[in-house]
Coordinates of C-alpha atoms in Angstrom, one line a residue:
Chain A
M178 CA 29.3 -82.8 -2.2
K179 CA 30.1 -79.5 -3.8
R180 CA 31.1 -77.0 -0.8
N181 CA 29.1 -73.9 -0.6
P182 CA 31.6 -71.1 -0.5
L183 CA 29.0 -68.7 1.0
K184 CA 27.6 -71.0 3.4
N185 CA 30.2 -69.9 6.0
V186 CA 29.3 -66.4 5.4
S187 CA 25.7 -66.9 6.0
E188 CA 26.0 -68.9 9.1
N189 CA 28.5 -66.4 10.6
I190 CA 27.2 -63.0 9.6
N191 CA 23.9 -63.5 11.4
N192 CA 21.9 -59.9 11.1
C193 CA 24.7 -58.4 9.7
A194 CA 24.0 -56.3 6.3
I195 CA 25.9 -55.3 3.7
E196 CA 24.8 -52.7 1.1
L197 CA 26.8 -51.9 -1.9
F198 CA 26.3 -48.7 -3.9
A199 CA 28.3 -49.2 -7.2
D200 CA 32.0 -48.8 -6.3
S201 CA 31.5 -45.5 -4.1
R202 CA 29.8 -46.4 -0.8
V203 CA 29.3 -49.3 1.3
I204 CA 26.9 -49.5 4.4
V205 CA 27.5 -52.2 6.8
T206 CA 24.8 -52.5 9.4
D207 CA 25.6 -54.4 12.8
C208 CA 29.2 -54.6 12.6
K209 CA 31.0 -55.2 15.8
C210 CA 34.1 -53.2 16.0
V211 CA 36.8 -51.8 13.5
I212 CA 39.8 -54.0 13.2
D213 CA 42.2 -52.0 10.9
Y214 CA 41.6 -48.6 9.6
S215 CA 43.5 -46.8 7.0
D216 CA 43.2 -44.6 3.7
E217 CA 43.6 -48.0 1.6
H218 CA 41.8 -50.6 3.5
I219 CA 39.3 -51.0 6.4
V220 CA 38.5 -54.0 8.4
L221 CA 35.3 -54.6 10.3
N222 CA 34.3 -57.5 12.3
L223 CA 31.2 -58.9 11.7
G224 CA 31.2 -61.6 14.2
R225 CA 32.8 -64.7 13.3
L226 CA 34.2 -63.3 10.0
N227 CA 35.9 -60.2 9.1
L228 CA 35.0 -57.9 6.4
K229 CA 38.0 -56.2 4.6
I230 CA 37.4 -53.4 2.2
T231 CA 40.0 -52.4 0.1
G232 CA 40.3 -49.2 -2.2
K233 CA 41.3 -45.4 -2.1
N234 CA 40.3 -42.6 0.0
L235 CA 38.2 -44.6 2.1
V236 CA 36.5 -42.5 4.6
A237 CA 33.8 -43.6 7.5
D238 CA 31.4 -41.0 6.8
S239 CA 29.2 -42.3 9.7
F240 CA 30.2 -44.9 12.6
V241 CA 27.4 -45.1 15.1
F242 CA 25.7 -47.8 16.7
G243 CA 26.9 -50.3 14.6
Q244 CA 26.1 -48.8 11.4
T245 CA 29.1 -47.9 9.3
D246 CA 28.9 -45.8 6.1
I247 CA 32.2 -46.0 4.4
K248 CA 32.8 -43.9 1.1
G249 CA 35.6 -43.8 -1.4
K250 CA 36.7 -45.7 -4.3
I251 CA 36.2 -49.1 -3.4
E252 CA 38.2 -51.9 -5.4
K253 CA 37.7 -55.1 -3.3
L254 CA 35.3 -56.7 -0.7
E255 CA 36.8 -59.6 1.2
F256 CA 35.8 -61.9 4.0
V257 CA 38.7 -62.9 6.0
Chain B
M131 CA 18.8 -31.9 6.0
V132 CA 21.1 -34.2 8.3
S133 CA 24.0 -31.4 7.9
L134 CA 21.5 -28.7 9.0
I135 CA 20.7 -30.5 12.0
R136 CA 24.2 -31.0 13.1
Y137 CA 25.0 -27.4 12.6
A138 CA 21.8 -26.2 14.7
S139 CA 23.0 -28.5 17.2
G140 CA 26.5 -27.7 17.0
Y141 CA 29.4 -30.2 16.4
V142 CA 33.2 -30.6 16.9
Q143 CA 36.1 -31.3 14.4
F144 CA 39.1 -33.0 16.0
C145 CA 42.1 -35.0 15.4
A146 CA 43.6 -37.8 17.6
E147 CA 47.1 -38.6 17.5
G148 CA 49.1 -41.4 18.7
G149 CA 48.0 -44.6 20.4
F150 CA 45.4 -47.1 18.8
P151 CA 43.2 -45.5 16.3
E152 CA 41.1 -48.8 15.8
R153 CA 40.7 -48.9 19.5
F154 CA 39.7 -45.5 20.0
L155 CA 37.0 -45.8 17.2
N156 CA 35.6 -49.0 18.8
L157 CA 35.5 -47.6 22.5
C158 CA 33.7 -44.4 21.0
K159 CA 31.1 -46.6 19.4
I160 CA 30.6 -48.7 22.7
N161 CA 30.3 -45.5 24.6
G162 CA 27.5 -44.2 22.1
I163 CA 29.7 -41.4 20.7
S164 CA 28.8 -41.0 17.1
L165 CA 31.5 -40.0 14.8
W166 CA 31.5 -39.0 11.1
N167 CA 33.9 -37.8 8.2
I168 CA 36.6 -40.4 9.8
K169 CA 39.8 -40.0 8.1
N170 CA 43.0 -41.8 9.0
D171 CA 46.2 -41.0 7.4
G172 CA 48.4 -43.2 9.1
V173 CA 49.7 -40.4 11.6
K174 CA 46.4 -39.1 12.9
V175 CA 42.7 -39.8 12.9
E176 CA 40.3 -36.8 12.3
A177 CA 36.7 -37.0 12.9
C178 CA 33.6 -35.1 13.8
T179 CA 31.2 -35.6 16.7
S180 CA 28.6 -33.6 18.1
A181 CA 29.1 -30.8 20.7
T182 CA 27.4 -32.9 23.5
E183 CA 29.0 -36.0 22.9
F184 CA 32.4 -34.3 22.9
K185 CA 32.3 -34.1 26.6
N186 CA 32.4 -37.9 26.7
I187 CA 35.1 -38.4 24.5
A188 CA 38.3 -38.0 27.1
K189 CA 37.6 -41.6 28.4
P190 CA 37.9 -43.5 25.3
A191 CA 40.8 -41.1 24.2
K192 CA 42.3 -42.0 27.2
N193 CA 42.1 -45.8 27.2
S194 CA 43.2 -46.0 23.7
G195 CA 46.0 -43.9 24.4
M196 CA 45.0 -41.0 21.9
T197 CA 45.8 -37.4 22.4
I198 CA 42.7 -35.1 21.3
K199 CA 43.0 -31.8 19.8
I200 CA 40.2 -29.5 18.4
I201 CA 40.6 -28.5 15.1
K202 CA 37.3 -26.4 14.9
N203 CA 34.0 -25.8 16.4
K204 CA 31.4 -25.4 14.2
G205 CA 27.2 -24.6 14.8
I206 CA 25.0 -22.2 16.2
P207 CA 25.8 -22.7 19.9
F208 CA 29.4 -21.9 19.4
W209 CA 28.5 -19.1 17.2
A210 CA 26.0 -17.7 19.8
K211 CA 28.7 -18.1 22.7
R212 CA 31.3 -16.2 20.7
H213 CA 28.8 -13.3 20.1
R214 CA 27.1 -13.5 23.5
W215 CA 28.0 -9.7 24.1
R216 CA 26.5 -8.7 21.1
C217 CA 22.9 -9.5 22.2
G218 CA 21.8 -6.2 21.3
A219 CA 22.1 -6.9 17.5
V220 CA 20.3 -9.8 17.9
F221 CA 17.5 -7.9 19.8
G222 CA 17.4 -5.4 17.1
V223 CA 17.1 -7.9 14.5
V224 CA 14.2 -9.5 16.5
M225 CA 12.5 -6.1 17.2
S226 CA 12.8 -5.1 13.6
I227 CA 11.0 -8.3 12.4
C228 CA 8.5 -7.8 14.9
L229 CA 7.9 -4.2 14.1
I230 CA 7.6 -4.9 10.3
W231 CA 5.0 -7.6 11.1
Y232 CA 3.2 -5.1 13.5
M233 CA 3.2 -2.3 10.9
S234 CA 2.1 -4.2 8.1
G235 CA -1.4 -4.6 9.9
F236 CA -2.1 -0.9 9.2
I237 CA -3.2 0.8 6.4
W238 CA -0.6 3.6 5.0
E239 CA -1.8 4.4 1.5
I240 CA -5.3 5.6 0.4
E241 CA -5.8 5.4 -3.4
I242 CA -9.0 6.8 -4.8
V243 CA -10.2 5.7 -8.3
E244 CA -12.3 8.2 -9.8
E245 CA -14.2 7.0 -12.9
D246 CA -14.5 9.5 -15.8
G247 CA -12.5 11.8 -13.6
V248 CA -15.5 12.6 -11.6
K249 CA -14.4 13.8 -8.2
I250 CA -16.6 13.9 -4.9
N251 CA -16.1 16.7 -2.4
N252 CA -14.8 15.9 0.8
F253 CA -14.5 12.1 -0.1
T254 CA -11.1 11.6 1.8
Q255 CA -12.5 13.2 4.9
T256 CA -15.6 11.2 4.8
L257 CA -13.4 8.1 4.5
A258 CA -11.4 9.3 7.3
E259 CA -14.3 9.5 9.6
L260 CA -15.7 6.0 8.6
G261 CA -12.2 4.7 9.8
V262 CA -10.2 4.3 6.4
R263 CA -7.2 6.7 6.8
P264 CA -3.8 6.3 7.0
G265 CA -2.6 4.7 10.1
A266 CA -6.1 2.8 10.5
R267 CA -5.7 -1.0 11.8
K268 CA -6.8 -3.2 9.0
S269 CA -8.7 -5.7 11.0
K270 CA -10.9 -3.0 12.4
I271 CA -12.3 -2.0 9.2
E272 CA -15.8 -3.5 8.3
I273 CA -15.6 -3.3 4.5
I274 CA -19.1 -3.9 3.5
D275 CA -20.3 -1.6 6.5
V276 CA -18.1 1.2 5.0
Q277 CA -19.4 0.8 1.4
E278 CA -23.1 0.9 2.7
K279 CA -22.3 4.0 4.6
L280 CA -20.6 5.8 1.8
L281 CA -23.5 5.1 -0.6
A282 CA -25.9 6.5 1.9
A283 CA -23.4 9.3 2.2
Y284 CA -23.3 10.2 -1.2
P285 CA -26.6 9.6 -3.4
E286 CA -24.8 10.5 -6.5
L287 CA -22.7 7.6 -6.5
S288 CA -24.0 4.3 -7.8
W289 CA -21.3 2.0 -6.7
V290 CA -18.7 1.8 -4.3
S291 CA -15.9 -0.8 -3.8
L292 CA -13.1 -0.7 -1.0
N293 CA -10.4 -3.1 -1.7
I294 CA -7.3 -3.6 0.6
F295 CA -4.2 -4.7 -1.0
G296 CA -1.2 -5.1 1.4
D297 CA -1.0 -1.7 3.2
K298 CA -3.0 0.1 0.5
A299 CA -6.6 0.7 0.5
Q300 CA -8.2 1.4 -2.8
I301 CA -11.6 2.7 -3.2
E302 CA -13.5 2.8 -6.8
Y303 CA -16.6 4.6 -7.3
T304 CA -19.0 5.0 -10.3
P305 CA -21.2 8.1 -10.4
S306 CA -24.9 7.4 -11.0
T307 CA -26.6 8.7 -14.2
P308 CA -29.2 11.2 -13.4
A309 CA -32.9 10.6 -14.6
P310 CA -33.8 12.6 -17.5
E311 CA -36.0 15.5 -16.6
V312 CA -39.5 15.0 -17.3
T313 CA -41.4 17.5 -19.3
D314 CA -44.4 18.6 -17.1
T315 CA -47.3 19.1 -19.7
K316 CA -50.1 18.9 -17.3
T317 CA -49.7 22.0 -15.1
P318 CA -51.4 24.8 -16.8
S319 CA -49.2 28.0 -17.1
N320 CA -49.0 31.2 -19.1
I321 CA -45.7 32.7 -20.5
V322 CA -45.4 36.3 -19.7
A323 CA -42.9 38.8 -20.3
A324 CA -40.1 39.6 -17.8
K325 CA -39.1 42.6 -19.3
S326 CA -40.6 45.4 -21.6
G327 CA -39.3 45.5 -25.1
K328 CA -39.6 45.0 -28.8
I329 CA -40.7 41.3 -29.8
T330 CA -38.1 39.9 -32.5
L331 CA -38.8 36.1 -32.4
V332 CA -41.5 33.9 -30.9
E333 CA -40.9 30.3 -30.7
G334 CA -43.8 28.4 -29.2
Y335 CA -43.7 24.9 -28.3
G336 CA -47.1 24.7 -26.3
G337 CA -50.1 27.1 -25.9
T338 CA -51.3 29.9 -28.0
N339 CA -49.0 32.4 -29.0
A340 CA -50.4 35.9 -28.1
V341 CA -48.0 38.3 -29.6
K342 CA -46.3 38.6 -32.8
E343 CA -42.9 39.8 -34.2
G344 CA -42.4 43.4 -34.0
A345 CA -45.0 44.2 -31.3
F346 CA -43.9 46.1 -28.2
V347 CA -44.6 44.4 -24.9
A348 CA -44.7 45.8 -21.4
E349 CA -43.1 43.9 -18.2
G350 CA -45.9 41.3 -17.3
S351 CA -47.5 41.0 -20.8
L352 CA -49.2 37.9 -21.9
L353 CA -46.8 36.4 -24.4
I354 CA -48.2 32.7 -24.8
S355 CA -51.3 31.9 -23.7
G356 CA -52.1 28.3 -21.7
I357 CA -55.4 28.2 -23.2
K358 CA -55.7 26.1 -26.0
T359 CA -58.5 25.2 -28.7
N360 CA -59.4 22.0 -29.1
A361 CA -60.6 20.5 -32.6
D362 CA -64.2 20.3 -31.3
G363 CA -64.1 24.0 -30.6
S364 CA -63.8 23.4 -26.8
E365 CA -61.1 25.1 -24.7
G366 CA -58.8 23.8 -22.2
L367 CA -55.9 24.4 -20.2
T368 CA -52.3 23.3 -20.9
R369 CA -48.9 24.3 -19.9
A370 CA -47.4 27.2 -22.1
R371 CA -43.9 26.3 -23.2
G372 CA -41.7 28.5 -25.5
K373 CA -39.0 31.3 -25.9
V374 CA -39.9 34.7 -26.6
F375 CA -36.7 36.9 -27.8
A376 CA -37.0 40.7 -27.6
R377 CA -35.0 43.7 -27.7
T378 CA -34.5 45.2 -24.3
E379 CA -32.6 48.0 -22.7
N380 CA -30.9 47.2 -19.5
K381 CA -29.1 49.8 -17.3
I382 CA -26.6 48.5 -14.5
T383 CA -25.1 51.0 -11.9
A384 CA -22.1 50.5 -9.8
E385 CA -20.7 53.1 -7.1
K386 CA -17.3 53.1 -5.8
S387 CA -15.9 55.3 -3.0
E388 CA -12.7 57.1 -3.8
K389 CA -11.4 56.4 -0.4
E390 CA -11.8 52.7 0.5
K391 CA -10.5 50.2 3.4
V392 CA -8.7 47.5 1.7
L393 CA -7.3 44.2 3.6
M394 CA -3.7 43.5 2.9
T395 CA -1.4 40.9 4.7
L396 CA 1.3 42.1 6.7
Q397 CA 2.5 39.0 8.7
T398 CA 2.8 35.4 7.7
E399 CA 4.1 32.7 10.1
K400 CA 4.8 29.1 9.1
R401 CA 5.6 26.0 11.3
Y402 CA 6.6 22.5 9.7
G403 CA 6.1 19.4 10.9
V404 CA 7.0 15.7 10.3
D405 CA 4.3 13.2 9.4
L406 CA 5.5 9.6 10.5
F407 CA 3.2 6.7 10.1
G408 CA 0.1 8.9 10.6
L409 CA 1.7 10.7 13.8
N410 CA 2.2 14.4 12.8
I411 CA 5.0 15.6 15.0
P412 CA 5.0 19.6 14.8
L413 CA 8.5 21.3 14.9
G414 CA 7.5 24.5 16.7
F415 CA 4.7 26.5 17.9
K416 CA 1.2 26.7 16.0
P417 CA 1.4 29.5 13.9
E418 CA -1.3 32.3 14.7
G419 CA -3.2 34.5 12.1
E420 CA -6.9 35.1 10.7
I421 CA -6.4 32.7 7.7
Y422 CA -4.9 29.2 8.6
S423 CA -4.0 26.5 5.9
C424 CA -2.2 23.4 6.0
T425 CA -0.4 21.4 3.2
G426 CA 1.6 18.2 3.4
I427 CA 4.0 16.3 0.9
S428 CA 4.5 12.6 1.5
L429 CA 7.4 10.6 0.3
K430 CA 6.9 8.4 -2.9
S431 CA 8.5 5.1 -4.1
K432 CA 7.8 4.9 -7.9
S433 CA 3.8 5.1 -7.7
T434 CA 3.6 4.0 -3.9
V435 CA 3.0 6.8 -1.5
L436 CA 5.0 6.3 1.6
P437 CA 3.6 7.1 5.1
V438 CA 6.3 9.5 5.8
G439 CA 6.1 13.2 5.0
V440 CA 6.7 16.9 5.7
T441 CA 3.7 19.1 6.7
R442 CA 3.6 22.8 6.8
E443 CA 1.2 24.9 8.4
E444 CA 0.8 28.8 7.7
G445 CA -0.9 31.2 9.4
V446 CA -1.7 34.9 7.9
S447 CA -2.3 37.9 10.0
L448 CA -4.4 40.6 8.3
N449 CA -4.5 44.4 9.1
K450 CA -7.0 46.7 7.4
I451 CA -5.4 50.0 5.8
Q452 CA -7.0 52.5 4.1
I453 CA -5.8 53.5 0.3
E454 CA -6.9 56.1 -2.1
Y455 CA -7.8 54.9 -5.5
T456 CA -6.7 56.9 -8.7
V457 CA -9.4 58.0 -11.1
E458 CA -8.5 55.0 -13.5
E459 CA -8.7 52.5 -10.6
I460 CA -12.1 53.6 -9.5
L461 CA -13.3 53.3 -13.3
L462 CA -12.1 50.1 -13.9
L463 CA -13.5 48.8 -10.4
N464 CA -16.7 50.0 -11.4
L465 CA -16.6 48.3 -14.6
L466 CA -15.7 45.3 -13.3
S467 CA -18.7 45.2 -10.8
C468 CA -21.2 46.0 -13.6
V469 CA -19.7 43.1 -15.7
E470 CA -19.6 40.5 -12.8
E471 CA -22.9 41.2 -11.7
K472 CA -24.7 39.5 -14.5
R473 CA -21.9 37.9 -16.3
E474 CA -23.6 34.7 -16.9
F475 CA -27.1 36.1 -18.1
Y476 CA -25.3 38.4 -20.6
S477 CA -23.3 35.6 -21.8
E478 CA -26.6 34.2 -23.5
A479 CA -27.9 37.5 -24.7
D480 CA -27.3 39.1 -28.2
I481 CA -25.7 42.4 -27.0
S482 CA -25.8 45.2 -29.9
S483 CA -24.5 48.2 -28.0
V484 CA -23.1 49.2 -25.0
K485 CA -23.0 52.8 -23.4
F486 CA -21.0 54.0 -20.5
A487 CA -21.8 57.2 -18.4
E488 CA -19.9 58.5 -15.5
N489 CA -21.0 60.8 -12.7
K490 CA -19.3 62.0 -9.9
G491 CA -21.0 61.7 -6.3
E492 CA -19.9 62.9 -2.9
N493 CA -16.5 61.2 -2.4
S494 CA -17.4 58.5 -4.9
S495 CA -17.6 57.7 -8.8
I496 CA -20.9 56.3 -10.3
L497 CA -20.6 54.3 -13.4
T498 CA -23.9 53.7 -15.4
M499 CA -24.0 51.1 -18.2
S500 CA -26.6 50.9 -20.5
I501 CA -27.2 47.6 -22.6
I502 CA -29.1 47.2 -25.6
C503 CA -29.4 43.6 -26.2
V504 CA -31.6 40.7 -27.6
E505 CA -32.6 38.1 -25.1
N506 CA -35.0 35.7 -24.1
I507 CA -37.7 37.5 -21.9
A508 CA -40.0 34.5 -21.6
L509 CA -41.2 33.8 -18.0
E510 CA -43.6 31.0 -17.0
K511 CA -46.2 31.7 -14.6
P512 CA -48.7 29.0 -13.4
V513 CA -52.3 29.5 -13.6
F514 CA -54.3 28.5 -10.7
V515 CA -57.7 26.8 -11.3
E516 CA -60.3 26.7 -8.7
E517 CA -62.2 23.5 -8.6
N518 CA -66.0 23.6 -8.0

């Protein structure tokens, strides 16, 4: 049986939503907390999975009530 | 829009050093403290939060081992607090806005548009009596009522329009065209001689000519008869019309005393005043005098008349003194009297010769002017018919 690589993602993200606007902005809804934060990478906890955003000049334009708005030059999005 | 709201409510830009930045951000999120513009350069974390939520940031900072330093306070609440001792300036701004709003409810300029340059006497005064004057409240002017009253006050007007543009009231009017005079041909009348003279020309438009050119007529003589003969031989009455020119001789006499009292001005008093938005503020006491006049000059901005100006009141006191005329002055004054007496009449007559004769009276000089001219001596005299 072919393994669906996105299966764990859909099961573990629950109500989290990730909106990607080209490579300059990403909005993550219902993230639990911030694991790591710097100019070049931001790691957000979405429940059982973590979302790592890699790029340059990353800035959290908004961090309120579980919605995180991150702007900058986004190079990579990973689930870790 | 969001930036505007944040600025209106006020926000704090701070930096947090040391400790655990991620834990600090998570604790802020848990405590309901919203952050934005979060930057982490590895050494310190810079962020912004609202002024009200900044008060609660001490606990998350302490729990995460972060030291908070305020970089800048932005927003209207902080600006108002910095300038709280300058409340007078704010009060002045608010009062000026209120004053401009209140003053814009008044009329400050009256413009009268006259069609064909026809001017009406005392029009401005009548407008003021009807409530349309500089300084009048716009809301208290009933436009239709004013227009109707103006038409009633001035029958020579056929149309009047009052329009209010901003603080200017513009009145336009059109004079009425008078009805042509209807020639009355039914009332019977005769043309008689107003003066004695020798007939030079008879122009009869109605009736029967009773005199011919060259005839000498006395005052009151019949010139054109109102009795006409019909085609069937019967006679009837009509209105005699026409012009009868005759050579007449007229004498005009003027007498002037050698010593005559003449009025001369001796003292003039002036008072200036400031006219401010319809309120006249005098600068001094009212001038005394037998003749009083008041003039005013208003400031102008291009074509707009401003409700600010200067008024000048002048009072002239007269004192009668007696002077003695010279011979030449008496002669000239007598001549002026003679000419002025019948200036309009003799402007239509054809004057052929004028002779002057001067006589001396008791302390006076008499000038007699004899004029021979050709003039219209026709005088219409109605004929009254008794009905049986």
